[in-house]
CSV table of C-alpha atoms and ligand atoms in Angstrom, one decimal:
chain,number,residue,atom,x,y,z
F,1,UNK,CA,-10.5,123.8,8.4
F,2,UNK,CA,-13.5,124.7,6.3
F,3,UNK,CA,-15.4,127.9,7.0
F,4,UNK,CA,-19.1,128.1,7.8
F,5,UNK,CA,-20.8,129.7,4.8
F,6,UNK,CA,-23.0,132.6,5.8
F,7,UNK,CA,-26.2,132.2,3.8
F,8,UNK,CA,-27.1,135.8,2.8
F,9,UNK,CA,-29.9,134.7,0.6
F,10,UNK,CA,-31.7,132.9,3.5
F,11,UNK,CA,-31.0,135.7,6.0
F,12,UNK,CA,-32.2,138.3,3.6
F,13,UNK,CA,-35.4,136.3,2.9
F,14,UNK,CA,-36.1,136.1,6.6
F,15,UNK,CA,-35.5,139.8,7.0
F,16,UNK,CA,-37.9,140.6,4.1
F,17,UNK,CA,-40.6,138.4,5.7
F,18,UNK,CA,-40.3,140.4,8.9
F,19,UNK,CA,-40.5,143.6,7.0
F,20,UNK,CA,-43.6,142.3,5.3
F,21,UNK,CA,-45.2,141.5,8.7
F,22,UNK,CA,-44.5,144.9,10.0
F,23,UNK,CA,-45.7,146.6,6.8
F,24,UNK,CA,-48.9,144.6,7.1
F,25,UNK,CA,-49.3,145.8,10.7
F,26,UNK,CA,-48.7,149.4,9.7
F,27,UNK,CA,-51.4,149.1,7.0
F,28,UNK,CA,-54.0,147.4,9.3
F,29,UNK,CA,-53.4,149.4,12.4
F,30,UNK,CA,-52.6,152.8,10.9
F,31,UNK,CA,-53.7,152.8,7.3
F,32,UNK,CA,-50.0,153.4,6.3
F,33,UNK,CA,-48.6,151.8,3.2
F,34,UNK,CA,-44.8,152.5,3.1
F,35,UNK,CA,-43.8,153.7,-0.4
F,36,UNK,CA,-40.4,153.6,-2.1
F,37,UNK,CA,-39.6,155.7,-5.2
F,38,UNK,CA,-36.6,154.5,-7.2
F,39,UNK,CA,-35.2,156.9,-9.8
F,40,UNK,CA,-33.1,155.4,-12.7
F,41,UNK,CA,-31.3,157.6,-15.1
F,42,UNK,CA,-30.0,156.1,-18.3
F,43,UNK,CA,-30.0,152.5,-19.4
F,44,UNK,CA,-27.0,150.9,-17.7
F,45,UNK,CA,-27.9,147.1,-17.8
F,46,UNK,CA,-26.6,146.4,-14.2
F,47,UNK,CA,-28.6,149.3,-12.8
F,48,UNK,CA,-31.7,148.1,-14.7
F,49,UNK,CA,-31.4,144.7,-13.1
F,50,UNK,CA,-31.0,146.2,-9.6
F,51,UNK,CA,-34.0,148.5,-10.1
F,52,UNK,CA,-36.2,145.6,-11.3
F,53,UNK,CA,-35.4,143.5,-8.3
F,54,UNK,CA,-36.0,146.4,-5.9
F,55,UNK,CA,-39.4,147.0,-7.5
F,56,UNK,CA,-40.4,143.3,-7.2
F,57,UNK,CA,-39.2,142.8,-3.7
F,58,UNK,CA,-40.8,146.1,-2.5
F,59,UNK,CA,-44.2,144.9,-3.8
F,60,UNK,CA,-43.7,141.4,-2.3
F,61,UNK,CA,-43.1,143.0,1.1
F,62,UNK,CA,-46.5,144.7,0.8
F,63,UNK,CA,-45.1,148.2,0.1
F,64,UNK,CA,-45.8,150.6,-2.7
F,65,UNK,CA,-43.1,150.9,-5.4
F,66,UNK,CA,-42.8,153.9,-7.7
F,67,UNK,CA,-40.4,153.7,-10.6
F,68,UNK,CA,-39.1,156.8,-12.5
F,69,UNK,CA,-37.0,156.1,-15.5
F,70,UNK,CA,-35.3,159.2,-17.1
F,71,UNK,CA,-33.1,159.3,-20.2
F,72,UNK,CA,-29.3,159.5,-19.8
F,73,UNK,CA,-29.3,163.0,-21.2
F,74,UNK,CA,-31.8,164.4,-18.7
F,75,UNK,CA,-31.0,167.9,-17.5
F,76,UNK,CA,-29.9,168.3,-13.9
F,77,UNK,CA,-32.8,170.7,-13.2
F,78,UNK,CA,-35.4,168.2,-14.4
F,79,UNK,CA,-33.9,165.5,-12.1
F,80,UNK,CA,-33.9,167.9,-9.2
F,81,UNK,CA,-37.6,168.9,-10.0
F,82,UNK,CA,-38.6,165.2,-9.9
F,83,UNK,CA,-36.8,164.8,-6.5
F,84,UNK,CA,-38.6,167.9,-5.2
F,85,UNK,CA,-42.0,166.4,-6.2
F,86,UNK,CA,-41.1,163.1,-4.5
F,87,UNK,CA,-40.0,165.0,-1.4
F,88,UNK,CA,-43.5,166.5,-1.3
F,89,UNK,CA,-45.5,163.3,-2.2
F,90,UNK,CA,-47.2,161.9,0.9
F,91,UNK,CA,-47.3,158.4,-0.7
F,92,UNK,CA,-43.5,158.3,-1.0
F,93,UNK,CA,-41.5,157.6,2.2
F,94,UNK,CA,-38.3,156.5,0.7
F,95,UNK,CA,-36.4,157.9,-2.3
F,96,UNK,CA,-33.5,156.1,-3.9
F,97,UNK,CA,-31.6,157.5,-6.9
F,98,UNK,CA,-29.8,154.5,-8.5
F,99,UNK,CA,-26.0,155.2,-8.7
F,100,UNK,CA,-23.8,155.7,-10.6
F,101,UNK,CA,-25.4,158.7,-12.4
F,102,UNK,CA,-24.2,159.7,-15.9
F,103,UNK,CA,-21.1,161.9,-15.7
F,104,UNK,CA,-23.1,164.9,-17.0
F,105,UNK,CA,-25.0,165.1,-13.7
F,106,UNK,CA,-23.8,166.4,-10.3
F,107,UNK,CA,-24.3,163.4,-8.0
F,108,UNK,CA,-23.6,165.3,-4.8
F,109,UNK,CA,-26.2,168.0,-5.6
F,110,UNK,CA,-28.7,165.2,-6.4
F,111,UNK,CA,-28.1,163.4,-3.1
F,112,UNK,CA,-28.3,166.7,-1.2
F,113,UNK,CA,-31.7,167.5,-2.7
F,114,UNK,CA,-33.3,164.4,-1.2
F,115,UNK,CA,-35.3,165.0,2.0
F,116,UNK,CA,-33.1,163.4,4.7
F,117,UNK,CA,-36.2,161.9,6.2
F,118,UNK,CA,-36.8,160.0,2.9
F,119,UNK,CA,-33.1,159.2,2.2
F,120,UNK,CA,-33.3,155.4,2.4
F,121,UNK,CA,-29.8,155.1,0.9
F,122,UNK,CA,-28.4,157.0,3.9
F,123,UNK,CA,-26.1,159.1,1.7
F,124,UNK,CA,-27.4,162.6,2.5
F,125,UNK,CA,-24.8,164.5,4.7
F,126,UNK,CA,-27.4,164.9,7.5
F,127,UNK,CA,-27.7,161.1,7.8
F,128,UNK,CA,-24.0,160.5,7.3
F,129,UNK,CA,-23.2,163.1,9.9
F,130,UNK,CA,-25.7,161.8,12.4
F,131,UNK,CA,-24.3,158.3,11.9
F,132,UNK,CA,-20.8,159.6,12.4
F,133,UNK,CA,-21.9,161.3,15.6
F,134,UNK,CA,-23.5,158.1,16.9
F,135,UNK,CA,-27.1,159.4,16.6
F,136,UNK,CA,-30.1,157.6,15.1
F,137,UNK,CA,-29.9,157.9,11.3
F,138,UNK,CA,-31.0,156.2,8.1
F,139,UNK,CA,-27.8,154.3,7.3
F,140,UNK,CA,-26.6,152.9,4.0
F,141,UNK,CA,-28.1,149.5,3.1
F,142,UNK,CA,-25.0,147.5,2.2
F,143,UNK,CA,-23.1,148.2,5.5
F,144,UNK,CA,-26.3,147.5,7.5
F,145,UNK,CA,-26.5,144.2,5.7
F,146,UNK,CA,-22.8,143.5,6.6
F,147,UNK,CA,-23.6,144.0,10.3
F,148,UNK,CA,-26.6,141.7,10.2
F,149,UNK,CA,-24.5,139.0,8.5
F,150,UNK,CA,-21.7,139.4,11.1
F,151,UNK,CA,-24.3,139.1,13.9
F,152,UNK,CA,-25.5,135.9,12.5
F,153,UNK,CA,-22.1,134.5,13.6
F,154,UNK,CA,-21.3,136.7,16.6
F,155,UNK,CA,-24.0,137.8,19.0
F,156,UNK,CA,-21.8,140.7,20.1
F,157,UNK,CA,-19.0,142.5,18.2
F,158,UNK,CA,-17.8,144.2,21.3
F,159,UNK,CA,-14.0,144.5,21.5
F,160,UNK,CA,-13.5,142.5,18.3
F,161,UNK,CA,-10.7,143.7,15.9
F,162,UNK,CA,-12.3,144.6,12.6
F,163,UNK,CA,-10.7,145.8,9.4
F,164,UNK,CA,-12.7,147.5,6.6
F,165,UNK,CA,-10.9,147.5,3.3
F,166,UNK,CA,-12.3,150.4,1.2
F,167,UNK,CA,-13.4,153.9,2.3
F,168,UNK,CA,-16.2,154.8,0.0
F,169,UNK,CA,-19.2,156.9,1.2
F,170,UNK,CA,-21.4,154.0,0.1
F,171,UNK,CA,-19.8,151.2,2.0
F,172,UNK,CA,-16.5,151.6,3.8
F,173,UNK,CA,-17.0,154.8,5.8
F,174,UNK,CA,-20.6,154.0,7.0
F,175,UNK,CA,-19.5,150.5,7.8
F,176,UNK,CA,-16.7,151.9,10.0
F,177,UNK,CA,-19.3,153.9,11.9
F,178,UNK,CA,-21.7,151.0,12.3
F,179,UNK,CA,-18.9,148.8,13.6
F,180,UNK,CA,-17.9,151.6,16.1
F,181,UNK,CA,-21.5,151.7,17.3
F,182,UNK,CA,-21.2,147.9,17.9
F,183,UNK,CA,-18.1,148.6,20.1
F,184,UNK,CA,-15.7,146.9,17.7
F,185,UNK,CA,-12.1,148.2,17.3
F,186,UNK,CA,-11.9,149.3,13.7
F,187,UNK,CA,-9.1,149.8,11.2
F,188,UNK,CA,-10.0,151.2,7.8
F,189,UNK,CA,-7.7,150.6,4.9
F,190,UNK,CA,-7.6,152.0,1.3
F,191,UNK,CA,-5.4,152.1,-1.7
F,192,UNK,CA,-2.6,154.0,0.1
F,193,UNK,CA,-2.5,151.7,3.1
F,194,UNK,CA,0.8,149.9,3.7
F,195,UNK,CA,1.1,146.3,4.7
F,196,UNK,CA,-2.5,145.4,4.1
F,197,UNK,CA,-1.9,141.7,4.6
F,198,UNK,CA,-0.3,142.3,8.1
F,199,UNK,CA,-3.2,144.6,9.1
F,200,UNK,CA,-5.7,142.0,8.0
F,201,UNK,CA,-4.0,139.2,9.8
F,202,UNK,CA,-4.8,140.9,13.1
F,203,UNK,CA,-8.5,141.1,12.5
F,204,UNK,CA,-11.3,138.9,13.9
F,205,UNK,CA,-13.7,140.5,11.3
F,206,UNK,CA,-12.6,141.3,7.7
F,207,UNK,CA,-14.8,143.4,5.4
F,208,UNK,CA,-13.6,143.6,1.8
F,209,UNK,CA,-15.2,146.5,-0.2
F,210,UNK,CA,-12.6,147.3,-2.9
F,211,UNK,CA,-13.8,146.2,-6.3
F,212,UNK,CA,-10.7,144.1,-7.1
F,213,UNK,CA,-11.4,140.5,-7.9
F,214,UNK,CA,-10.2,137.9,-5.4
F,215,UNK,CA,-7.6,140.4,-3.9
F,216,UNK,CA,-7.8,139.0,-0.3
F,217,UNK,CA,-5.8,135.8,0.0
F,218,UNK,CA,-5.7,133.1,2.6
F,219,UNK,CA,-2.4,134.2,4.1
F,220,UNK,CA,-4.0,137.6,5.0
F,221,UNK,CA,-6.6,135.9,7.3
F,222,UNK,CA,-6.3,135.0,10.9
F,223,UNK,CA,-7.5,131.4,11.3
F,224,UNK,CA,-11.2,131.4,12.4
F,225,UNK,CA,-11.8,135.0,11.4
F,226,UNK,CA,-15.2,136.0,9.9
F,227,UNK,CA,-14.9,137.4,6.4
F,228,UNK,CA,-17.6,139.5,4.8
F,229,UNK,CA,-17.1,140.0,1.0
F,230,UNK,CA,-18.9,143.1,-0.4
F,231,UNK,CA,-17.2,143.0,-3.8
F,232,UNK,CA,-19.0,142.2,-7.0
F,233,UNK,CA,-16.6,141.7,-9.9
F,234,UNK,CA,-17.4,140.1,-13.3
F,235,UNK,CA,-14.7,137.7,-14.5
F,236,UNK,CA,-14.7,136.2,-18.0
F,237,UNK,CA,-13.2,132.7,-18.1
F,238,UNK,CA,-10.9,131.5,-21.0
F,239,UNK,CA,-14.0,129.9,-22.6
F,240,UNK,CA,-15.8,133.2,-22.6
F,241,UNK,CA,-18.2,132.4,-19.8
F,242,UNK,CA,-18.8,135.3,-17.3
F,243,UNK,CA,-19.0,134.7,-13.6
F,244,UNK,CA,-19.3,136.9,-10.5
F,245,UNK,CA,-16.6,136.8,-7.9
F,246,UNK,CA,-16.0,138.9,-4.8
F,247,UNK,CA,-12.9,140.8,-3.5
F,248,UNK,CA,-11.9,137.7,-1.5
F,249,UNK,CA,-10.4,134.5,-3.0
F,250,UNK,CA,-13.2,132.3,-1.7
F,251,UNK,CA,-11.7,128.9,-2.5
F,252,UNK,CA,-8.5,129.8,-0.6
F,253,UNK,CA,-9.9,131.9,2.3
F,254,UNK,CA,-12.7,129.5,3.1
F,255,UNK,CA,-10.0,127.0,4.1
F,256,UNK,CA,-8.8,129.4,6.8
F,257,UNK,CA,-11.7,131.6,7.9
F,258,UNK,CA,-14.2,130.6,10.5
F,259,UNK,CA,-17.1,132.0,8.5
F,260,UNK,CA,-17.4,133.6,5.1
F,261,UNK,CA,-20.0,135.1,2.8
F,262,UNK,CA,-20.2,133.7,-0.8
F,263,UNK,CA,-20.5,135.9,-3.9
F,264,UNK,CA,-23.2,135.8,-5.2
F,265,UNK,CA,-25.6,135.0,-2.3
F,266,UNK,CA,-23.9,136.9,0.5
F,267,UNK,CA,-24.0,140.6,1.0
F,268,UNK,CA,-25.9,141.3,-2.3
F,269,UNK,CA,-29.3,140.1,-1.2
F,270,UNK,CA,-28.9,141.8,2.2
F,271,UNK,CA,-28.6,145.2,0.5
F,272,UNK,CA,-32.1,145.1,-1.0
F,273,UNK,CA,-33.6,143.6,2.2
F,274,UNK,CA,-32.1,146.5,4.2
F,275,UNK,CA,-33.5,149.0,1.7
F,276,UNK,CA,-36.9,147.7,2.6
F,277,UNK,CA,-36.1,148.0,6.3
F,278,UNK,CA,-35.1,151.6,5.8
F,279,UNK,CA,-38.3,152.4,3.8
F,280,UNK,CA,-40.4,150.9,6.6
F,281,UNK,CA,-38.4,152.9,9.3
F,282,UNK,CA,-38.7,156.1,7.2
F,283,UNK,CA,-42.4,155.6,6.7
F,284,UNK,CA,-43.0,155.0,10.5
F,285,UNK,CA,-40.9,158.0,11.5
F,286,UNK,CA,-42.7,160.3,9.0
F,287,UNK,CA,-46.1,159.1,10.2
F,288,UNK,CA,-45.0,159.7,13.8
F,289,UNK,CA,-45.3,156.0,14.7
F,290,UNK,CA,-42.8,154.1,17.0
F,291,UNK,CA,-39.8,152.5,15.4
F,292,UNK,CA,-40.9,149.2,13.8
F,293,UNK,CA,-39.6,146.0,15.4
F,294,UNK,CA,-37.3,145.2,12.5
D,301,LIG,P1,-15.3,152.4,-4.6
D,301,LIG,O1,-14.6,152.2,-5.9
D,301,LIG,O2,-16.1,153.6,-4.4
D,301,LIG,O3,-14.3,152.3,-3.4
D,301,LIG,C1,-13.3,151.3,-3.5
D,301,LIG,C2,-12.4,151.5,-2.3
D,301,LIG,O4,-11.4,150.5,-2.3
D,301,LIG,C3,-11.7,152.8,-2.2
D,301,LIG,O5,-11.7,153.4,-0.9
D,301,LIG,C4,-10.2,152.5,-2.6
D,301,LIG,O6,-9.2,153.3,-2.0
D,301,LIG,C5,-10.1,151.1,-2.1
D,301,LIG,N1,-9.1,150.4,-2.9
D,301,LIG,C6,-8.9,150.3,-4.2
D,301,LIG,N2,-7.8,149.5,-4.5
D,301,LIG,C7,-7.3,149.1,-3.3
D,301,LIG,C8,-6.2,148.3,-3.0
D,301,LIG,N3,-5.4,147.7,-3.9
D,301,LIG,N4,-6.0,148.1,-1.7
D,301,LIG,C9,-6.8,148.6,-0.7
D,301,LIG,N5,-7.8,149.4,-1.0
D,301,LIG,C10,-8.1,149.6,-2.3
D,301,LIG,O7,-16.2,151.1,-4.5
D,301,LIG,P2,-17.5,150.8,-3.6
D,301,LIG,O8,-17.2,151.0,-2.1
D,301,LIG,O9,-18.7,151.5,-4.1
D,301,LIG,O10,-17.7,149.2,-3.9
D,301,LIG,C11,-16.7,148.3,-3.5
D,301,LIG,C12,-17.1,147.0,-4.1
D,301,LIG,O11,-18.3,146.5,-3.5
D,301,LIG,C13,-17.4,146.9,-5.6
D,301,LIG,O12,-16.9,145.7,-6.1
D,301,LIG,C14,-18.9,147.0,-5.7
D,301,LIG,O13,-19.4,146.4,-6.9
D,301,LIG,C15,-19.3,146.3,-4.5
D,301,LIG,N6,-20.6,146.7,-4.0
D,301,LIG,C16,-21.5,145.7,-3.7
D,301,LIG,C17,-22.7,146.0,-3.1
D,301,LIG,C18,-23.6,144.9,-2.8
D,301,LIG,O14,-24.8,145.1,-2.6
D,301,LIG,N7,-23.1,143.7,-2.6
D,301,LIG,C19,-23.2,147.4,-2.9
D,301,LIG,C20,-22.1,148.3,-3.2
D,301,LIG,C21,-20.9,148.0,-3.7
D,301,LIG,P3,-9.1,154.9,-2.3
D,301,LIG,O15,-10.2,155.5,-1.4
D,301,LIG,O16,-7.7,155.2,-1.7
D,301,LIG,O17,-9.2,155.1,-3.7
């Protein structure tokens, strides 16, 4: 058996096109241009690549993009002052602080300083708490993308057994909540979980968000299961060539799974597309407009 490959690139492009349509409508009908401010601290090359791509795709979707680059040794107060300004700025509807921040800064205090209405990363405790309580919230982009990819295979997730491997605030925990909202039955595993392979083998839906290259093997997977690979790991081959792999052994697992996301080209492109969705939703809510149709 060979799994169907879930084309995250295509699905993300379609989603961005729908966001662009809705953003165009907001501008025409209400004079509203959704605006996203991205704050980058330091010069981490991976973060620079993410921020550049967010900037380009925000503009392509017809939204305003504001970039703020601060030196790695910026004082906490200075960063908080910038966030306070962005909170007040009427042209800014979404604020994203690119993580990880340099160790000298208090990440929790920075996240807590963002106006929850503009918290398009969905990391502020107000949004995380609302999501956990099953209320409407701005939810983290990567888990939102995972749900959309799963729904490209299964119209309904109701009653399905799902396992989420990883319990970070960015991915695992919000994904658990979103799956519960979809009426799936969810197991969440982490580094202290026992018999991970046995837990996985029961699941119809497997989400790997660990950060360990090719950890999930084919004998962990129930035949026909849907496998969503969040991991992004850089491997350097014997000849010195670098390549990106996920947390799932794609070559092996794709022989057993019913559907699987590739790395790259699976979850990654969905994360940015969902950031644009969140910015559009935040802008509509702040302007008192109905929830956009995307
Ligand atoms: P974190 O490091 O914050 O969390 C990793 C989680 O995996 C932790 O909960 C940890 O458990 C768990 N874990 C570690 N080792 C094991 C193990 N051997 N068995 C079971 N669980 C284990 O990572 P993130 O959630 O931020 O990211 C996870 C991966 O997803 C990374 O590869 C990251 O690059 C990628 N990523 C991809 C994105 C995308 O857009 N595609 C966006 C965000 C992340 P414990 O809590 O016990 O320590």
